[in-house]
mmCIF file of C-alpha atoms in Angstrom:
data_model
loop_
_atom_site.group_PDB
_atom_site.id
_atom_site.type_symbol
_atom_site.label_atom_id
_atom_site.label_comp_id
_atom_site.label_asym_id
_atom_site.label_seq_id
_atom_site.Cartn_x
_atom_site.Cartn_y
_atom_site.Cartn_z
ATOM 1 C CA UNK A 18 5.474 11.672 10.843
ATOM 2 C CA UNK A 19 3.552 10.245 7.512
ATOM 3 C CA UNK A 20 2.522 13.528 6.141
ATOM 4 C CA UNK A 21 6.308 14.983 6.774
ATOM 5 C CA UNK A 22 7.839 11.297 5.397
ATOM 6 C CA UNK A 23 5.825 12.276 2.007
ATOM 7 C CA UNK A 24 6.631 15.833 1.812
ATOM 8 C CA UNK A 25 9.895 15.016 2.409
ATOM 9 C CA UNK A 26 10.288 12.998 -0.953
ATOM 10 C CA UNK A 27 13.225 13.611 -3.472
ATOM 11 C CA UNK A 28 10.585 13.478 -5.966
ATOM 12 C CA UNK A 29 8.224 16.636 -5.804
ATOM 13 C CA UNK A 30 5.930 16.092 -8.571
ATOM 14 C CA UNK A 31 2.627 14.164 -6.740
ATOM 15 C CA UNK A 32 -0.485 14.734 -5.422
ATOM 16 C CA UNK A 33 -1.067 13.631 -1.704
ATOM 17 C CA UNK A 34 -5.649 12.875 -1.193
ATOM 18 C CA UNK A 35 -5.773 12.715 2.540
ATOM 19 C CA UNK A 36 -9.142 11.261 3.635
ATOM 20 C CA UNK A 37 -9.970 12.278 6.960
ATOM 21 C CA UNK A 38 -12.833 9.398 8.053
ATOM 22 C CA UNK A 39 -14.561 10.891 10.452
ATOM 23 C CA UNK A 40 -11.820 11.787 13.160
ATOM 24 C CA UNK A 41 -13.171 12.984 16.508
ATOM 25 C CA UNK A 42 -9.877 14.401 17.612
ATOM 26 C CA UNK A 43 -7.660 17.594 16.519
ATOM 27 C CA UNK A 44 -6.710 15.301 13.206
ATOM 28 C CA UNK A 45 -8.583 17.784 10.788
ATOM 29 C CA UNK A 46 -7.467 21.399 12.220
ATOM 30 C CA UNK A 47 -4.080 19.523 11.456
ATOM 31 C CA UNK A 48 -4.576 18.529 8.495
ATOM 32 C CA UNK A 49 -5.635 21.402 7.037
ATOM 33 C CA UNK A 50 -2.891 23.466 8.587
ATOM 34 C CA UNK A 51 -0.712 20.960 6.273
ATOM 35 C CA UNK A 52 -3.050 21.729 2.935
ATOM 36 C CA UNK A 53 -2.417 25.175 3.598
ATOM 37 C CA UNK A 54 1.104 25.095 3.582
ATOM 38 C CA UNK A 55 1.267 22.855 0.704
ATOM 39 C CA UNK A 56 -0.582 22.634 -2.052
ATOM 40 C CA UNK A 57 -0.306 19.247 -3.229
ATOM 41 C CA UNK A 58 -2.296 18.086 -0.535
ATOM 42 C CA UNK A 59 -6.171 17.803 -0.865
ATOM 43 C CA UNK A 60 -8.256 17.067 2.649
ATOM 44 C CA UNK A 61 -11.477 14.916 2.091
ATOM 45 C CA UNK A 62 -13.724 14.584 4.879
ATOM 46 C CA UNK A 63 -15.891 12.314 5.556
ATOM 47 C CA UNK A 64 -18.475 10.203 8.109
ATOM 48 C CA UNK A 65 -16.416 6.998 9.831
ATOM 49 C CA UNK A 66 -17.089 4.593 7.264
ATOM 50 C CA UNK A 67 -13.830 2.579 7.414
ATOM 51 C CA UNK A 68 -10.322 2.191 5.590
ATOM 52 C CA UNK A 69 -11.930 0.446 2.617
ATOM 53 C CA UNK A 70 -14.769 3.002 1.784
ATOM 54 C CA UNK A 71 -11.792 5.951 2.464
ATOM 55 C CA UNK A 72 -9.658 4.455 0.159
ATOM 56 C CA UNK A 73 -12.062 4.510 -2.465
ATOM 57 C CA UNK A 74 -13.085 8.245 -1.773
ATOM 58 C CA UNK A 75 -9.173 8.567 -2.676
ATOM 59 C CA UNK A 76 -9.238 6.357 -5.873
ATOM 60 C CA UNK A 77 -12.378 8.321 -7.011
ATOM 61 C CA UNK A 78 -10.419 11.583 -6.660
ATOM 62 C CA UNK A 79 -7.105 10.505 -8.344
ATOM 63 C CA UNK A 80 -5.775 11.840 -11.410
ATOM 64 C CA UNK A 81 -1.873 10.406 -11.129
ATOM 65 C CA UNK A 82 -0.903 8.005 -13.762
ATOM 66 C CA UNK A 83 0.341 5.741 -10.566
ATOM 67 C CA UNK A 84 -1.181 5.316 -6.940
ATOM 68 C CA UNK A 85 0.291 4.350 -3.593
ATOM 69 C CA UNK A 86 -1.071 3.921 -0.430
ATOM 70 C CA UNK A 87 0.320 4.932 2.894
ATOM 71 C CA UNK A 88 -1.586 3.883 6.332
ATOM 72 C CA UNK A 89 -1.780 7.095 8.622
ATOM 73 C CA UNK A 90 0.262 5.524 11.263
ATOM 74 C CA UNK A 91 3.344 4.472 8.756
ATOM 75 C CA UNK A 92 6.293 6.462 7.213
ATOM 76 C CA UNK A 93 8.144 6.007 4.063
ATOM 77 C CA UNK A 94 11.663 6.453 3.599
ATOM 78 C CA UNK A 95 12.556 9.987 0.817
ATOM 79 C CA UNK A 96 13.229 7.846 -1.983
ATOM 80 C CA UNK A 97 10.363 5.620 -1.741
ATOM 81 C CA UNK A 98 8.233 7.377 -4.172
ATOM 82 C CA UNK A 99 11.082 7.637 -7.006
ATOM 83 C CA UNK A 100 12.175 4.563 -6.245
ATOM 84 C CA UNK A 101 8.572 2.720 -7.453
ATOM 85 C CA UNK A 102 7.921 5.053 -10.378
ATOM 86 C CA UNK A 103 11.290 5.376 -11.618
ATOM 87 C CA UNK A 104 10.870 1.366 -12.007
ATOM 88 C CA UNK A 105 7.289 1.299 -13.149
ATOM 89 C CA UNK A 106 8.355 4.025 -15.888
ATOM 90 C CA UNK A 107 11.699 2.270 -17.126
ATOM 91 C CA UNK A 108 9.979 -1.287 -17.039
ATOM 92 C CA UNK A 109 6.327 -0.486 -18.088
ATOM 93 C CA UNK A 110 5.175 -1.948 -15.611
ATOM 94 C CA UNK A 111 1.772 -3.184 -13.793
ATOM 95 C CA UNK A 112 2.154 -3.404 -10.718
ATOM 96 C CA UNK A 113 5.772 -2.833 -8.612
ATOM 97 C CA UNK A 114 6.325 -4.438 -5.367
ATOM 98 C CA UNK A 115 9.295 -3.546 -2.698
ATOM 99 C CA UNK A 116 10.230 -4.317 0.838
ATOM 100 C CA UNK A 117 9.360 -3.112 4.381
ATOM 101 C CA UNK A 118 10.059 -2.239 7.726
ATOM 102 C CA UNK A 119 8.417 -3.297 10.873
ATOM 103 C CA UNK A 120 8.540 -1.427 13.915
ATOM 104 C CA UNK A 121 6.494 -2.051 17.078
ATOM 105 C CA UNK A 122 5.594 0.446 19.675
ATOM 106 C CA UNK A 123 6.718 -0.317 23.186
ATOM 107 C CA UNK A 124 4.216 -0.101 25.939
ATOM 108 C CA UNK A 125 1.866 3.294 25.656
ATOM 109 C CA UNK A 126 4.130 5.553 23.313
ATOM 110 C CA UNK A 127 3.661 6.090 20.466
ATOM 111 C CA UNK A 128 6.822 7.411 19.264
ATOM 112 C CA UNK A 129 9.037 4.869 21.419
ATOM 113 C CA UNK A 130 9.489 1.942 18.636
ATOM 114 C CA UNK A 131 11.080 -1.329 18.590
ATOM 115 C CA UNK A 132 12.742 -2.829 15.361
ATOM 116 C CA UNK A 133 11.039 -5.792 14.807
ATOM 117 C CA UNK A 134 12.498 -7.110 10.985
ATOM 118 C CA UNK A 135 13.046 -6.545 7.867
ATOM 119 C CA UNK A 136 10.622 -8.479 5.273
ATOM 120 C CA UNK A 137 12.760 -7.574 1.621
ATOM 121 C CA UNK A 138 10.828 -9.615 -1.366
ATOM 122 C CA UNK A 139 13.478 -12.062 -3.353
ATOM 123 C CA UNK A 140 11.710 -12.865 -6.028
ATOM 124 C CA UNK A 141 12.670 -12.442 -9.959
ATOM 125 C CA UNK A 142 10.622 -10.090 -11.297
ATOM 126 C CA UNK A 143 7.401 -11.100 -13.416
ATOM 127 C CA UNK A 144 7.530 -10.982 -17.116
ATOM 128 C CA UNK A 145 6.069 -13.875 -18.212
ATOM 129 C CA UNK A 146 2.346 -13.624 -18.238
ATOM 130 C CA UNK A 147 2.436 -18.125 -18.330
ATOM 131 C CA UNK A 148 3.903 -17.990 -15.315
ATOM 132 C CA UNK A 149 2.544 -14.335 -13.817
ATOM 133 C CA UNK A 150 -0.552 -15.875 -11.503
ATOM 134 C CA UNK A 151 1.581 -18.474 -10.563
ATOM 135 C CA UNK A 152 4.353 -16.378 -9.009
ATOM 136 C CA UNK A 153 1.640 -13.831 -7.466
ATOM 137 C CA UNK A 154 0.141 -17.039 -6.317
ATOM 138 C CA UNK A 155 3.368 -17.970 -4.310
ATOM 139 C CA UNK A 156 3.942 -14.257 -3.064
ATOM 140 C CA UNK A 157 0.364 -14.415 -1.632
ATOM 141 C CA UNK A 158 1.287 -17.337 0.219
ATOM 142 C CA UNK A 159 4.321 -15.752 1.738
ATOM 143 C CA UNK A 160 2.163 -12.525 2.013
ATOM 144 C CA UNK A 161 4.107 -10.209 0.160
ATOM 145 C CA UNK A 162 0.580 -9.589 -1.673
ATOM 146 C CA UNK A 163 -1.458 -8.225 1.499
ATOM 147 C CA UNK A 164 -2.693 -4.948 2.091
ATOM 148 C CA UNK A 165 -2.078 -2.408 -0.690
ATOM 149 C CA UNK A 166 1.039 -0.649 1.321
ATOM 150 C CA UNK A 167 4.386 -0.768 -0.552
ATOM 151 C CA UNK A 168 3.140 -1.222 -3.821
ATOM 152 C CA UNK A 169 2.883 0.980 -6.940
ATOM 153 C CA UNK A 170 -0.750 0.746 -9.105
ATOM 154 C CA UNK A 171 -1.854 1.952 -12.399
ATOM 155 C CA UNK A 172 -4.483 4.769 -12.032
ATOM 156 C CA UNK A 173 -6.045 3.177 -15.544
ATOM 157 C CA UNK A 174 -5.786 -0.382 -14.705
ATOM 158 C CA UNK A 175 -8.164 0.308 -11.581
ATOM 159 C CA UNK A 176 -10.524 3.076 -12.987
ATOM 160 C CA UNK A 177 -10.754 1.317 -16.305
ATOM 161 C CA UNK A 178 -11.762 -1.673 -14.354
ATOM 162 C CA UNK A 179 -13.924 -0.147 -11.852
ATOM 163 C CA UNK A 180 -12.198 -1.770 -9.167
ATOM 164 C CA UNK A 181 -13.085 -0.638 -5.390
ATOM 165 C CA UNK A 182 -12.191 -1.443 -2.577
ATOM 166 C CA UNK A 183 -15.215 -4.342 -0.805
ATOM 167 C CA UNK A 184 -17.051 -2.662 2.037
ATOM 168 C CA UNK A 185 -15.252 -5.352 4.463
ATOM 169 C CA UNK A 186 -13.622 -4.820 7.691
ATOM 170 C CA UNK A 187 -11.069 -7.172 7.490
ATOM 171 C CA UNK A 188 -9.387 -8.667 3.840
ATOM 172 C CA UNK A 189 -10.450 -6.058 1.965
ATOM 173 C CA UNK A 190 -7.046 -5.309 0.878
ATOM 174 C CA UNK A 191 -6.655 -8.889 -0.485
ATOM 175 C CA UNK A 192 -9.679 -9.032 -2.497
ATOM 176 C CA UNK A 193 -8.707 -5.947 -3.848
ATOM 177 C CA UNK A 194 -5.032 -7.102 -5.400
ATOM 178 C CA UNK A 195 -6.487 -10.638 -6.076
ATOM 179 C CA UNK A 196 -9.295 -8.984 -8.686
ATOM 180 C CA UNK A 197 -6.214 -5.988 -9.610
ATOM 181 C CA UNK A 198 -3.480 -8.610 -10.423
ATOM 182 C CA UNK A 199 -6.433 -10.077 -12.616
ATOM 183 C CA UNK A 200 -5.685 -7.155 -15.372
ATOM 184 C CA UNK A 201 -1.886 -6.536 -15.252
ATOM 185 C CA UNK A 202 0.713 -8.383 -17.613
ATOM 186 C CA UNK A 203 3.955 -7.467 -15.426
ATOM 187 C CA UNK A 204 4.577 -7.074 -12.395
ATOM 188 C CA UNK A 205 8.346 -5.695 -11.068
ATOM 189 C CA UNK A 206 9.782 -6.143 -7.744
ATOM 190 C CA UNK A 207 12.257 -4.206 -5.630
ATOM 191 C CA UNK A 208 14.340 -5.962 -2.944
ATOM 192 C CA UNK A 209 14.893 -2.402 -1.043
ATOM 193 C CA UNK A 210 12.697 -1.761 2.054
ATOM 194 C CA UNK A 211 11.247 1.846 1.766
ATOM 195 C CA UNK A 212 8.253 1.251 3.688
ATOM 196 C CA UNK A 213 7.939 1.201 7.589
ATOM 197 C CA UNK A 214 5.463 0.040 9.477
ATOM 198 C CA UNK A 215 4.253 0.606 13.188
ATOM 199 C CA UNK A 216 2.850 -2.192 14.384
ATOM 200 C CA UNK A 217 0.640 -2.248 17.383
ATOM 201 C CA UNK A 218 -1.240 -5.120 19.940
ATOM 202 C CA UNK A 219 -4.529 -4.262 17.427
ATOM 203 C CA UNK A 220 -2.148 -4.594 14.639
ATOM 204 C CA UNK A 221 -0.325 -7.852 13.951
ATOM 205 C CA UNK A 222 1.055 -9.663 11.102
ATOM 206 C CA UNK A 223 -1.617 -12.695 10.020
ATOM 207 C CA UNK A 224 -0.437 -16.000 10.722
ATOM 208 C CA UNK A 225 -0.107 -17.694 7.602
ATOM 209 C CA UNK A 226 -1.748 -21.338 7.023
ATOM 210 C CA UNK A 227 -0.242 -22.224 3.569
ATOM 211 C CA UNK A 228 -1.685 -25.302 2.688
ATOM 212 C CA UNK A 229 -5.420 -23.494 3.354
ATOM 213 C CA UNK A 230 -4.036 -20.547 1.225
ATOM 214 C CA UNK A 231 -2.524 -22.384 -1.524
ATOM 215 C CA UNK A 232 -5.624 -23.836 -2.053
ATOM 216 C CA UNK A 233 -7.827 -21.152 -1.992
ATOM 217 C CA UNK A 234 -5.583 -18.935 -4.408
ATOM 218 C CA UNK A 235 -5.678 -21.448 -6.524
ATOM 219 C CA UNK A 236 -9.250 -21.600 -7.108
ATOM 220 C CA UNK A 237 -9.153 -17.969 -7.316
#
């Protein structure tokens, strides 16, 4: 359902890096079924090293002006892609942030999904680079700023930057928008949802401590 979500996007013009981290199951005979029926898809493989050390095989192979990430066990609506360029192009934009969808799967199938909510970002859109780290500050908080999942990067900002994803199991995604946001001057946000997410038992939103969090953004 992820590959078909992308393929499925009313904007055709992307490249899709699939990086297949050392799958033990029928994911790669799969996968390259896929890259042979379309050729914007290019299948890395690669020893189990972990979802930050895969994304950066991705960012190394990039050549987009923008990049978005999509979790193997997520789906994007068909105008989800359009959507987040057609708003970084028209605004100039850093960074663009939108909404999402979470789903969680009931008992052992995988396919059988419960709407949980819908988390839609209402916040003004950041053009003042006085108040920029404040307001990412506040959507950290909230965590609208976790994980790098429904939300548009700049290829250059990252590359020109040399910013990687930390070899971390856990908040790796974090560390990585808290050193991106670092180099942008805008950032635009979308109130649509475009982005769903399954959730599992191993997969949970964090519970968020806000007074700990304030603080520690803040000394960030």
């Amino acid at each position: 359902i992820c590959l078909d979500s992308i393929l499925n996007q009313d904007e055709p013009n992307f490249e899709v890096i699939v990086v297949n981290d050392g799958s033990v199951d029928n994911t790669l005979p799969i996968l390259e079924e896929y890259q042979k029926k379309d050729k914007r898809i290019n299948v890395i493989s690669q020893k189990n090293s972990g979802a930050a050390i895969a994304r950066n095989t991705g960012l190394k192979l990039a050549k987009s002006d923008y990049i978005l990430f999509i979790d193997a066990d997520d789906w994007i609506d068909n105008n989800y892609v359009s959507a987040l360029i057609q708003k970084a192009d028209n605004t100039k934009a850093d960074m663009v942030f939108c909404g999402m969808r979470l789903f969680q799967i009931v008992g052992d199938d995988f396919n059988n999904l419960k709407f949980v909510k819908e988390e839609a970002i209402h916040k003004k859109n950041i053009d003042d680079i006085e108040l920029l780290h404040q307001h990412l500050i506040e959507m950290y908080i909230e965590g609208s700023l976790y994980g790098p999942i429904s939300k548009l990067y700049k290829t250059s900002i990252i590359k020109e930057n040399q910013l990687v994803f930390p070899d971390f199991r856990i908040s790796q995604d974090i560390l990585f928008n808290l050193e991106y946001i670092k180099h942008i001057n805008n950032a635009e946000i979308i109130a649509n949802t475009f982005y769903n997410i399954r959730l599992n038992n191993k997969r949970k939103k964090v519970k968020k401590k806000k007074n700990y969090k304030y603080s520690k953004a803040l000394d960030n």
